[in-house]
Short mmCIF file of C-alpha atoms in Angstrom, two decimals:
data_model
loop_
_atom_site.label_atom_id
_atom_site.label_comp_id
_atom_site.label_asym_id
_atom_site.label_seq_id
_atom_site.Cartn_x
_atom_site.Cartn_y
_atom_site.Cartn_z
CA UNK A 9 -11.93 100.92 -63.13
CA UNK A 10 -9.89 99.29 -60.36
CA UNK A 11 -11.90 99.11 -56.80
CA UNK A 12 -10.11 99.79 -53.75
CA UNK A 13 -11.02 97.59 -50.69
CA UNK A 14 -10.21 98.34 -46.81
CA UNK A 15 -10.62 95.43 -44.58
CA UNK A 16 -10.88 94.81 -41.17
CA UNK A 17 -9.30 91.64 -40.15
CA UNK A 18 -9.76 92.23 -36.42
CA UNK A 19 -13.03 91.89 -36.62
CA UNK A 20 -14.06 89.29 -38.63
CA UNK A 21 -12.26 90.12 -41.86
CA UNK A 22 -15.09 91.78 -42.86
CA UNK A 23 -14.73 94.67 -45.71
CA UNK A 24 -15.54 97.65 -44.78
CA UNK A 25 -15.12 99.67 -48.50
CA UNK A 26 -15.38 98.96 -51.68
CA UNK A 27 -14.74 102.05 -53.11
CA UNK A 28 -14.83 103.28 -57.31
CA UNK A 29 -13.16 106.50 -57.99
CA UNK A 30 -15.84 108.74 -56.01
CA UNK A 31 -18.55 105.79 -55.29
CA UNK A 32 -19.06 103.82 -52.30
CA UNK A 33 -20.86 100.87 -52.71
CA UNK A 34 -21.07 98.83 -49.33
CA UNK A 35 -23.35 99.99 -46.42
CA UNK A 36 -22.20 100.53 -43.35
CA UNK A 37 -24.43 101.06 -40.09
CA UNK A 38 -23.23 102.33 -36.74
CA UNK A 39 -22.85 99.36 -34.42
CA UNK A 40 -20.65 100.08 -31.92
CA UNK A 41 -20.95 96.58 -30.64
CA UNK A 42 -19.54 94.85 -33.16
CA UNK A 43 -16.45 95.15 -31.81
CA UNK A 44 -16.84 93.12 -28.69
CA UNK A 45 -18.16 90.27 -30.16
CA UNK A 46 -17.48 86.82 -29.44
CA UNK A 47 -18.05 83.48 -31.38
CA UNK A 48 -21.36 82.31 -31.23
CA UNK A 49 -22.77 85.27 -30.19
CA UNK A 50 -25.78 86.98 -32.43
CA UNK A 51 -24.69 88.64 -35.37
CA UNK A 52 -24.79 92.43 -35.43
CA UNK A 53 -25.08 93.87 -38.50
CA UNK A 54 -22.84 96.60 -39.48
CA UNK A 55 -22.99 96.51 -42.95
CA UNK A 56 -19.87 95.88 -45.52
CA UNK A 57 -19.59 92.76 -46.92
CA UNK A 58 -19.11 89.62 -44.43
CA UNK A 59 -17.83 86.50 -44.63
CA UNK A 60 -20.97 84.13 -43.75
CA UNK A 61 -19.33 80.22 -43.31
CA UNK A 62 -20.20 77.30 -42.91
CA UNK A 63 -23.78 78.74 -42.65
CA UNK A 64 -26.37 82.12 -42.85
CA UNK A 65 -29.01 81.50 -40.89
CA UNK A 66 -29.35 79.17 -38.10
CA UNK A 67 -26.44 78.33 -35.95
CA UNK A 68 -24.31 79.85 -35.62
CA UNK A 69 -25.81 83.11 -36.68
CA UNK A 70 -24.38 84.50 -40.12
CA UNK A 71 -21.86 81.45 -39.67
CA UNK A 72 -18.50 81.22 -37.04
CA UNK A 73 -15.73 83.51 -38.97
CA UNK A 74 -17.33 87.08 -39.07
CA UNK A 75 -16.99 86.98 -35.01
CA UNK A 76 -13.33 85.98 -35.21
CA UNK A 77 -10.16 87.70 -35.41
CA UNK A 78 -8.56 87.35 -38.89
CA UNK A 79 -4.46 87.12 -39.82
CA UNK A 80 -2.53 87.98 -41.89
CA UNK A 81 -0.43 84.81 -43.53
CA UNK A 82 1.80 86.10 -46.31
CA UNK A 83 -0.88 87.47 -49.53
CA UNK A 84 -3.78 85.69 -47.64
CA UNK A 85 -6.16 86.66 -44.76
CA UNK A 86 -6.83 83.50 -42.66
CA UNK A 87 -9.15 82.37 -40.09
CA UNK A 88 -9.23 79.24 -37.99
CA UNK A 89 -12.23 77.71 -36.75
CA UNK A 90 -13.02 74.43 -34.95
CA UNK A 91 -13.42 72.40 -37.83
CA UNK A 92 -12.38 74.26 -41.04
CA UNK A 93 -9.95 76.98 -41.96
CA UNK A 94 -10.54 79.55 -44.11
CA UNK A 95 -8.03 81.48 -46.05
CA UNK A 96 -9.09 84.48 -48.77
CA UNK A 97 -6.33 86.18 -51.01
CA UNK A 98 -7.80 89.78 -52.47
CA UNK A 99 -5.98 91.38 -55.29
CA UNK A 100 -6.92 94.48 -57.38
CA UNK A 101 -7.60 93.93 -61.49
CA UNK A 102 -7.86 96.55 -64.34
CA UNK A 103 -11.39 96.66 -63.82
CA UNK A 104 -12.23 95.38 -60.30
CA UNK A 105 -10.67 93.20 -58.02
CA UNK A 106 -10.57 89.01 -57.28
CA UNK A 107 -10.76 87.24 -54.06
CA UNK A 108 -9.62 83.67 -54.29
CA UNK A 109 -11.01 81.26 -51.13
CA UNK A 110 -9.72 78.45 -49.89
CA UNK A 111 -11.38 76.31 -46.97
CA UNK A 112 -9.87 73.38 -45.65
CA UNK A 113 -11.32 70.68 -43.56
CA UNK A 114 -12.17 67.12 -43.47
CA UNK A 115 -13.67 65.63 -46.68
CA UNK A 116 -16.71 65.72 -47.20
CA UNK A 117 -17.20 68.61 -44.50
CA UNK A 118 -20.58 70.66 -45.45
CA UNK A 119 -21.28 74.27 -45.48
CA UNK A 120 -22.85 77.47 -47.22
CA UNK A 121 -20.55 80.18 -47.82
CA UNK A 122 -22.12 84.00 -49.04
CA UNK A 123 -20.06 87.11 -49.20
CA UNK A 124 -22.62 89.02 -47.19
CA UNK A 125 -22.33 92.46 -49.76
CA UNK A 126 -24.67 95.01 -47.94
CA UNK A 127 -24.94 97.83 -50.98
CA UNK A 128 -25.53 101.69 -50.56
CA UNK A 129 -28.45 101.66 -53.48
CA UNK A 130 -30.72 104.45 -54.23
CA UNK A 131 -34.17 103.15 -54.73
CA UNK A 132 -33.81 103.18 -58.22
CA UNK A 133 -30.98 100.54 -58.49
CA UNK A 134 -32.18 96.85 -60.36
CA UNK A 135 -30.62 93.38 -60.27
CA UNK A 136 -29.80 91.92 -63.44
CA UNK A 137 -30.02 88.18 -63.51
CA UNK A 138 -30.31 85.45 -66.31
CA UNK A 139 -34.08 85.84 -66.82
CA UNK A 140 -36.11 82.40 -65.91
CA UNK A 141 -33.34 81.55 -63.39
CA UNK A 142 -35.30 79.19 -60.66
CA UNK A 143 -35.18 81.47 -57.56
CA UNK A 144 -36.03 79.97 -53.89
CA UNK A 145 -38.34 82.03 -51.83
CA UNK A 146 -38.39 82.01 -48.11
CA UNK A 147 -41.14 82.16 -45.44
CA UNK A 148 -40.37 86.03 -44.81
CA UNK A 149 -41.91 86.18 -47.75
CA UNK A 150 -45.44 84.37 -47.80
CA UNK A 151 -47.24 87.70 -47.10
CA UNK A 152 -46.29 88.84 -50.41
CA UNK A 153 -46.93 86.27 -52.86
CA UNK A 154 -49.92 85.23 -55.05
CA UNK A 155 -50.67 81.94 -53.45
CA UNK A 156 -51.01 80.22 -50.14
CA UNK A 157 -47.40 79.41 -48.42
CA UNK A 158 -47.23 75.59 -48.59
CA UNK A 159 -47.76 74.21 -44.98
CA UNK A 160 -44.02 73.13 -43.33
CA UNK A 161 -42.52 74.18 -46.80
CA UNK A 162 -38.92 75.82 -46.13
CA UNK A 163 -38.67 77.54 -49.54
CA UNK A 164 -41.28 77.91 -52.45
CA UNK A 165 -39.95 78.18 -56.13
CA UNK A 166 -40.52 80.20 -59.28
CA UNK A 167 -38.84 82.19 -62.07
CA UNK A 168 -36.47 85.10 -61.94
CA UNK A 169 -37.14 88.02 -62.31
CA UNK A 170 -41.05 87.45 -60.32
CA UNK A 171 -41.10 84.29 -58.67
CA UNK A 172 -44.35 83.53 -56.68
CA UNK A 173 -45.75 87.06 -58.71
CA UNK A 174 -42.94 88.99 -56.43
CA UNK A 175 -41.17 91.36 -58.83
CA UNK A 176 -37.49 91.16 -57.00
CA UNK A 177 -35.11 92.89 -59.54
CA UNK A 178 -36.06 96.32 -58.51
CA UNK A 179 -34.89 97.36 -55.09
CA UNK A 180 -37.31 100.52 -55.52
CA UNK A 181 -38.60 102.46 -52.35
CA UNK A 182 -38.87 101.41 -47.97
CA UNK A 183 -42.24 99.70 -48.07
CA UNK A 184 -42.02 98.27 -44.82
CA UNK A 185 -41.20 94.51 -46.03
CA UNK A 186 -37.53 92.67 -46.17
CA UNK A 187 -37.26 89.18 -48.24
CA UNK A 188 -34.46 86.60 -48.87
CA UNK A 189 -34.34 84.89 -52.06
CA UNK A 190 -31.70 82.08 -53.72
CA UNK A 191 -31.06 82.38 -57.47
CA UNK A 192 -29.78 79.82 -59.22
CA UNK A 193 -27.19 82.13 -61.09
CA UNK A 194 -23.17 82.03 -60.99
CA UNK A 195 -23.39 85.52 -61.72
CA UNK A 196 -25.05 88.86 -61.81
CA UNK A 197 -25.35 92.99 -61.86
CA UNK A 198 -26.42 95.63 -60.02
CA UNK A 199 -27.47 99.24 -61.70
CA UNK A 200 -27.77 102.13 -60.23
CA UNK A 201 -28.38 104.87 -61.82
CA UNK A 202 -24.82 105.81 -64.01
CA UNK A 203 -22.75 102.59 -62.25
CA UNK A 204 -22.25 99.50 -62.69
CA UNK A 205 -21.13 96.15 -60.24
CA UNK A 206 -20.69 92.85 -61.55
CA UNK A 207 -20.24 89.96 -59.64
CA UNK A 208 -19.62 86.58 -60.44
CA UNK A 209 -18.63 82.96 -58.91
CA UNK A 210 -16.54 80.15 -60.15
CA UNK A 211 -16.09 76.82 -58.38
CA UNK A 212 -15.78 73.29 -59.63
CA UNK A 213 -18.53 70.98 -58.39
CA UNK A 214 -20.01 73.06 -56.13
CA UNK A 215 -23.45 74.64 -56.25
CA UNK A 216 -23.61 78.40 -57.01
CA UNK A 217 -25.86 80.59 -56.41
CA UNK A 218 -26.36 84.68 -55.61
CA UNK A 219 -28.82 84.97 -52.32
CA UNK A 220 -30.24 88.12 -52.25
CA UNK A 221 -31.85 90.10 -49.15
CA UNK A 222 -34.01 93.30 -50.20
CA UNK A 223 -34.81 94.92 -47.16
CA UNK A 224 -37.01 97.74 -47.41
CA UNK A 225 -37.57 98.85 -43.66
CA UNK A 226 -39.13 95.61 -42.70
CA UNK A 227 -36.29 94.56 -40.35
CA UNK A 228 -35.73 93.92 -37.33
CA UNK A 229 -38.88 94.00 -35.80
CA UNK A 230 -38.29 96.74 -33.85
CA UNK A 231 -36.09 100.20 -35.25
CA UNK A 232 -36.03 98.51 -38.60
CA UNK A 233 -33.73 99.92 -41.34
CA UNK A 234 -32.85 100.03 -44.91
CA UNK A 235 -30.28 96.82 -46.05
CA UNK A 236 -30.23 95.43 -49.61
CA UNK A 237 -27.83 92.45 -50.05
CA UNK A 238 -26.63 91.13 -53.04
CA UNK A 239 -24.51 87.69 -52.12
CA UNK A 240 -22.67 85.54 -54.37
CA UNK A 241 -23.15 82.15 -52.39
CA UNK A 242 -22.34 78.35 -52.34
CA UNK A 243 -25.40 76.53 -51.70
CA UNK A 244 -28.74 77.09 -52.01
CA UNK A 245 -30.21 77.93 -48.65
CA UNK A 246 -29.43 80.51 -46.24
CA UNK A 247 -29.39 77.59 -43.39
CA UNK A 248 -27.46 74.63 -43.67
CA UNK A 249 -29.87 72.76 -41.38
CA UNK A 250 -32.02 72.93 -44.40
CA UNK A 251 -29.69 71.67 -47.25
CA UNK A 252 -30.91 68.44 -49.24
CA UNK A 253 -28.83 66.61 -51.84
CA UNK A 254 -26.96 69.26 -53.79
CA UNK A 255 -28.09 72.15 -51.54
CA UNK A 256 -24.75 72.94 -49.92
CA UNK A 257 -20.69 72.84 -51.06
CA UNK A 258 -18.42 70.46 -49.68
CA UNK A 259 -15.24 69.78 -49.11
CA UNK A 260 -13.53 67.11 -51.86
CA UNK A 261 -11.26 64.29 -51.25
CA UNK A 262 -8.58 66.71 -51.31
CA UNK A 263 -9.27 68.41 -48.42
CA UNK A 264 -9.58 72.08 -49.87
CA UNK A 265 -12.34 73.15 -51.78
CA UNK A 266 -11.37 76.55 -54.12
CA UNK A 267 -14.00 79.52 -55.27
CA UNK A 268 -13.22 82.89 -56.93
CA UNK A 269 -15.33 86.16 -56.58
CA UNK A 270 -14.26 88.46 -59.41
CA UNK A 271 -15.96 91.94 -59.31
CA UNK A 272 -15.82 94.34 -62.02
CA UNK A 273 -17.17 98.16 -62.26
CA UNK A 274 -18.45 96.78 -65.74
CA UNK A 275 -21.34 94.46 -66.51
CA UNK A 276 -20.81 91.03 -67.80
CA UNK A 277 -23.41 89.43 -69.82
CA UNK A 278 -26.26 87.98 -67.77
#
Protein backbone atom coordinates (compact mmCIF):
# COMPACT_ATOMS: atom_id res chain seq x y z
CA UNK A 1 0.00 0.00 0.00
CA UNK A 2 1.34 3.41 -1.03
CA UNK A 3 1.87 5.94 2.15
CA UNK A 4 0.98 9.40 1.79
CA UNK A 5 3.33 11.98 3.48
CA UNK A 6 2.53 15.84 4.35
CA UNK A 7 5.50 17.87 5.15
CA UNK A 8 6.20 20.94 6.61
CA UNK A 9 9.11 22.63 5.10
CA UNK A 10 8.65 25.87 7.04
CA UNK A 11 9.48 24.45 9.90
CA UNK A 12 12.17 22.32 9.69
CA UNK A 13 11.04 19.99 6.93
CA UNK A 14 9.81 17.91 9.36
CA UNK A 15 6.85 15.29 8.36
CA UNK A 16 4.04 15.70 9.88
CA UNK A 17 1.93 12.34 8.36
CA UNK A 18 2.62 9.33 7.27
CA UNK A 19 -0.55 8.13 6.59
CA UNK A 20 -1.81 4.16 5.23
CA UNK A 21 -5.25 4.03 3.91
CA UNK A 22 -7.04 4.72 7.44
CA UNK A 23 -3.70 4.49 9.76
CA UNK A 24 -1.63 7.14 11.09
CA UNK A 25 1.55 6.20 12.15
CA UNK A 26 3.65 9.33 13.34
CA UNK A 27 2.89 11.09 16.71
CA UNK A 28 2.22 14.34 16.92
CA UNK A 29 2.09 16.48 20.29
CA UNK A 30 0.70 19.97 20.66
CA UNK A 31 3.61 22.39 20.77
CA UNK A 32 2.60 25.50 19.84
CA UNK A 33 6.13 26.73 20.10
CA UNK A 34 7.58 25.02 17.60
CA UNK A 35 6.85 27.43 15.34
CA UNK A 36 8.95 30.26 16.60
CA UNK A 37 11.94 28.52 16.82
CA UNK A 38 15.26 29.60 15.99
CA UNK A 39 18.62 27.74 15.27
CA UNK A 40 20.28 26.66 18.18
CA UNK A 41 17.58 26.96 20.30
CA UNK A 42 16.31 23.66 22.42
CA UNK A 43 14.47 21.29 20.53
CA UNK A 44 10.73 21.02 21.15
CA UNK A 45 9.31 18.01 20.45
CA UNK A 46 6.26 17.85 18.43
CA UNK A 47 6.32 14.60 17.21
CA UNK A 48 6.44 13.44 13.28
CA UNK A 49 9.46 12.39 12.04
CA UNK A 50 12.53 15.02 12.10
CA UNK A 51 15.41 15.47 10.41
CA UNK A 52 18.25 15.18 13.26
CA UNK A 53 21.87 16.39 11.38
CA UNK A 54 24.89 16.56 11.90
CA UNK A 55 24.01 15.36 15.47
CA UNK A 56 21.05 14.04 18.25
CA UNK A 57 22.10 14.86 21.32
CA UNK A 58 24.49 17.41 22.37
CA UNK A 59 24.92 20.55 20.41
CA UNK A 60 23.10 21.60 18.82
CA UNK A 61 20.08 19.90 20.25
CA UNK A 62 18.45 17.21 17.83
CA UNK A 63 21.08 18.73 15.26
CA UNK A 64 20.85 22.45 13.18
CA UNK A 65 18.13 21.62 10.24
CA UNK A 66 14.85 20.76 12.18
CA UNK A 67 14.95 24.64 13.42
CA UNK A 68 15.38 25.90 9.86
CA UNK A 69 13.21 26.85 7.14
CA UNK A 70 13.26 24.27 4.29
CA UNK A 71 12.85 24.99 0.17
CA UNK A 72 11.68 23.78 -2.27
CA UNK A 73 14.47 23.21 -5.27
CA UNK A 74 12.82 21.44 -8.19
CA UNK A 75 11.82 17.38 -6.79
CA UNK A 76 14.05 18.10 -3.68
CA UNK A 77 13.49 19.80 -0.25
CA UNK A 78 16.74 21.62 0.70
CA UNK A 79 18.25 23.16 3.65
CA UNK A 80 21.38 25.20 4.07
CA UNK A 81 23.37 25.27 7.07
CA UNK A 82 26.76 26.78 8.01
CA UNK A 83 28.78 24.06 6.96
CA UNK A 84 26.74 21.41 5.05
CA UNK A 85 23.67 21.36 2.87
CA UNK A 86 21.19 19.04 2.96
CA UNK A 87 18.87 18.13 0.21
CA UNK A 88 16.02 15.08 0.56
CA UNK A 89 13.90 13.99 -2.58
CA UNK A 90 10.54 11.92 -1.28
CA UNK A 91 8.64 9.94 -3.79
CA UNK A 92 5.69 7.51 -3.28
CA UNK A 93 6.28 3.48 -4.33
CA UNK A 94 3.68 0.64 -4.81
CA UNK A 95 4.12 -0.24 -1.37
CA UNK A 96 5.56 2.75 0.56
CA UNK A 97 7.51 5.55 -0.30
CA UNK A 98 11.65 6.45 -0.71
CA UNK A 99 13.48 9.43 0.45
CA UNK A 100 16.83 9.81 -1.20
CA UNK A 101 19.47 12.31 0.94
CA UNK A 102 22.07 14.07 -0.17
CA UNK A 103 24.48 16.23 2.15
CA UNK A 104 27.17 18.15 0.86
CA UNK A 105 30.09 19.65 2.59
CA UNK A 106 33.73 19.57 2.88
CA UNK A 107 35.38 16.10 2.81
CA UNK A 108 35.74 14.45 5.39
CA UNK A 109 33.00 16.63 7.29
CA UNK A 110 31.47 14.37 10.30
CA UNK A 111 28.01 13.91 11.45
CA UNK A 112 25.05 11.56 12.68
CA UNK A 113 22.03 11.77 10.75
CA UNK A 114 18.47 9.86 12.26
CA UNK A 115 15.08 10.37 10.77
CA UNK A 116 13.61 11.15 14.16
CA UNK A 117 10.13 8.74 13.40
CA UNK A 118 7.98 9.42 16.60
CA UNK A 119 5.20 6.37 16.09
CA UNK A 120 1.48 6.37 17.35
CA UNK A 121 1.90 2.56 18.88
CA UNK A 122 -0.52 0.87 21.07
CA UNK A 123 1.28 -0.86 23.83
CA UNK A 124 1.14 -3.94 22.17
CA UNK A 125 3.32 -2.98 19.10
CA UNK A 126 7.12 -5.01 18.94
CA UNK A 127 10.32 -4.17 17.05
CA UNK A 128 11.59 -6.72 14.86
CA UNK A 129 15.32 -6.70 14.50
CA UNK A 130 18.02 -9.27 13.29
CA UNK A 131 18.19 -11.20 16.59
CA UNK A 132 21.91 -10.98 18.29
CA UNK A 133 22.37 -7.56 16.61
CA UNK A 134 25.04 -5.69 19.10
CA UNK A 135 22.82 -2.87 20.52
CA UNK A 136 24.48 0.25 22.49
CA UNK A 137 22.82 1.18 25.68
CA UNK A 138 22.91 4.59 27.16
CA UNK A 139 23.21 6.00 30.72
CA UNK A 140 19.28 6.69 30.82
CA UNK A 141 19.32 3.39 31.11
CA UNK A 142 21.64 2.07 34.05
CA UNK A 143 18.63 1.88 36.44
CA UNK A 144 17.31 -0.86 34.47
CA UNK A 145 19.92 -3.26 33.73
CA UNK A 146 21.36 -6.37 35.46
CA UNK A 147 24.75 -5.04 36.29
CA UNK A 148 26.55 -2.03 37.62
CA UNK A 149 26.83 0.97 34.88
CA UNK A 150 30.58 1.05 34.11
CA UNK A 151 32.08 4.25 35.78
CA UNK A 152 32.61 7.25 32.84
CA UNK A 153 31.29 4.57 30.30
CA UNK A 154 29.13 6.49 27.51
CA UNK A 155 27.35 3.36 26.22
CA UNK A 156 27.33 -0.34 27.53
CA UNK A 157 26.81 -3.24 24.94
CA UNK A 158 24.85 -6.45 24.55
CA UNK A 159 22.59 -8.47 22.22
CA UNK A 160 19.36 -7.58 20.54
CA UNK A 161 16.57 -8.30 21.43
CA UNK A 162 17.75 -7.94 25.67
CA UNK A 163 20.91 -6.29 25.90
CA UNK A 164 22.18 -5.67 29.52
CA UNK A 165 18.87 -8.24 30.52
CA UNK A 166 16.57 -5.14 29.12
CA UNK A 167 13.93 -6.79 26.93
CA UNK A 168 13.59 -3.69 24.25
CA UNK A 169 11.49 -5.20 21.35
CA UNK A 170 8.26 -4.76 23.11
CA UNK A 171 7.10 -1.20 23.51
CA UNK A 172 4.33 -2.67 26.01
CA UNK A 173 2.66 -0.32 28.68
CA UNK A 174 3.80 3.67 30.46
CA UNK A 175 6.01 2.36 33.25
CA UNK A 176 7.43 5.51 34.09
CA UNK A 177 11.00 4.87 32.33
CA UNK A 178 12.27 6.23 28.67
CA UNK A 179 15.65 4.57 27.12
CA UNK A 180 17.77 5.18 23.95
CA UNK A 181 19.39 2.37 22.37
CA UNK A 182 21.74 1.97 18.92
CA UNK A 183 21.30 -1.26 16.93
CA UNK A 184 23.61 -2.27 14.72
CA UNK A 185 20.90 -3.11 11.97
CA UNK A 186 20.40 -1.47 8.33
CA UNK A 187 16.97 -2.39 8.76
CA UNK A 188 13.92 -3.26 10.72
CA UNK A 189 9.88 -3.61 11.57
CA UNK A 190 7.46 -2.44 13.64
CA UNK A 191 4.03 -4.55 14.48
CA UNK A 192 1.24 -3.43 15.74
CA UNK A 193 -1.41 -5.26 16.07
CA UNK A 194 -2.90 -5.96 12.13
CA UNK A 195 0.00 -3.40 10.45
CA UNK A 196 2.96 -3.47 9.37
CA UNK A 197 6.14 -0.64 8.81
CA UNK A 198 9.32 -1.53 7.43
CA UNK A 199 12.14 0.53 7.34
CA UNK A 200 15.38 0.19 5.97
CA UNK A 201 18.83 2.13 5.13
CA UNK A 202 21.26 1.92 2.34
CA UNK A 203 24.52 3.87 2.13
CA UNK A 204 27.94 2.99 0.85
CA UNK A 205 30.65 3.19 3.50
CA UNK A 206 28.86 4.62 6.02
CA UNK A 207 27.82 3.12 9.34
CA UNK A 208 24.12 2.19 9.74
CA UNK A 209 22.30 1.79 12.34
CA UNK A 210 18.34 2.15 13.69
CA UNK A 211 18.47 4.23 17.25
CA UNK A 212 15.58 3.61 19.03
CA UNK A 213 13.90 5.77 21.97
CA UNK A 214 11.05 3.83 24.00
CA UNK A 215 9.61 6.25 26.14
CA UNK A 216 7.16 5.06 28.45
CA UNK A 217 6.20 8.26 30.57
CA UNK A 218 9.65 8.69 31.89
CA UNK A 219 10.30 11.99 30.06
CA UNK A 220 10.89 15.02 30.61
CA UNK A 221 11.31 15.23 34.09
CA UNK A 222 8.54 17.13 34.69
CA UNK A 223 4.77 16.53 32.65
CA UNK A 224 6.38 13.53 31.06
CA UNK A 225 4.60 11.82 28.12
CA UNK A 226 4.31 8.85 25.95
CA UNK A 227 7.08 8.93 22.71
CA UNK A 228 8.39 5.73 21.09
CA UNK A 229 10.96 6.37 18.30
CA UNK A 230 12.04 4.13 15.87
CA UNK A 231 15.14 5.94 13.79
CA UNK A 232 16.95 4.67 10.93
CA UNK A 233 20.40 6.46 11.65
CA UNK A 234 24.04 6.98 10.37
CA UNK A 235 26.31 6.49 13.14
CA UNK A 236 26.25 4.90 16.15
CA UNK A 237 25.70 7.40 18.90
CA UNK A 238 23.07 9.81 19.50
CA UNK A 239 25.98 12.59 20.13
CA UNK A 240 28.62 13.19 17.84
CA UNK A 241 30.86 14.47 20.64
CA UNK A 242 30.97 10.86 21.47
CA UNK A 243 31.82 9.17 18.07
CA UNK A 244 35.17 7.02 17.94
CA UNK A 245 36.63 5.49 14.78
CA UNK A 246 33.69 4.29 12.71
CA UNK A 247 31.05 5.81 15.03
CA UNK A 248 29.79 8.54 12.72
CA UNK A 249 29.26 9.05 8.56
CA UNK A 250 31.28 11.29 6.67
CA UNK A 251 31.48 13.07 3.90
CA UNK A 252 33.83 11.31 0.90
CA UNK A 253 36.28 12.86 -1.35
CA UNK A 254 33.48 13.72 -3.46
CA UNK A 255 31.95 16.05 -1.47
CA UNK A 256 28.34 14.43 -1.21
CA UNK A 257 27.67 11.57 0.72
CA UNK A 258 24.13 9.62 -0.58
CA UNK A 259 21.58 7.42 1.81
CA UNK A 260 18.10 6.03 0.95
CA UNK A 261 15.20 5.40 3.49
CA UNK A 262 12.72 3.10 1.75
CA UNK A 263 9.54 2.38 3.85
CA UNK A 264 7.11 -0.17 3.02
CA UNK A 265 3.53 -1.07 4.71
CA UNK A 266 5.04 -4.72 4.34
CA UNK A 267 7.76 -6.43 6.34
CA UNK A 268 11.04 -7.26 4.87
CA UNK A 269 12.99 -10.05 6.23
CA UNK A 270 14.89 -9.18 9.41
Amino acid sequence: MPLDIVIDRAHGGRWTSLRAGDREWLWRRDAPERAKVFPGDAFVDAGGLEECVPTVRGDPDHGDVWSRPWTREGEADVVRCDRFTLARTVRGTSDGAEADYVLTADAGFRFVWAAHALLDLSDRAGLHLREGARTRLFPEAAPLLDGAWPKGDPWVEGDWPAPGGLRLDRFGPDDGTAVGAVVDASHCCVHDRDDRLSLALEADGQPLSIALWRNLGGFPAQDPYRSTGVEPMLGRVFDLAEAGPGDAARVPASGAARWRLTLATHCRCV
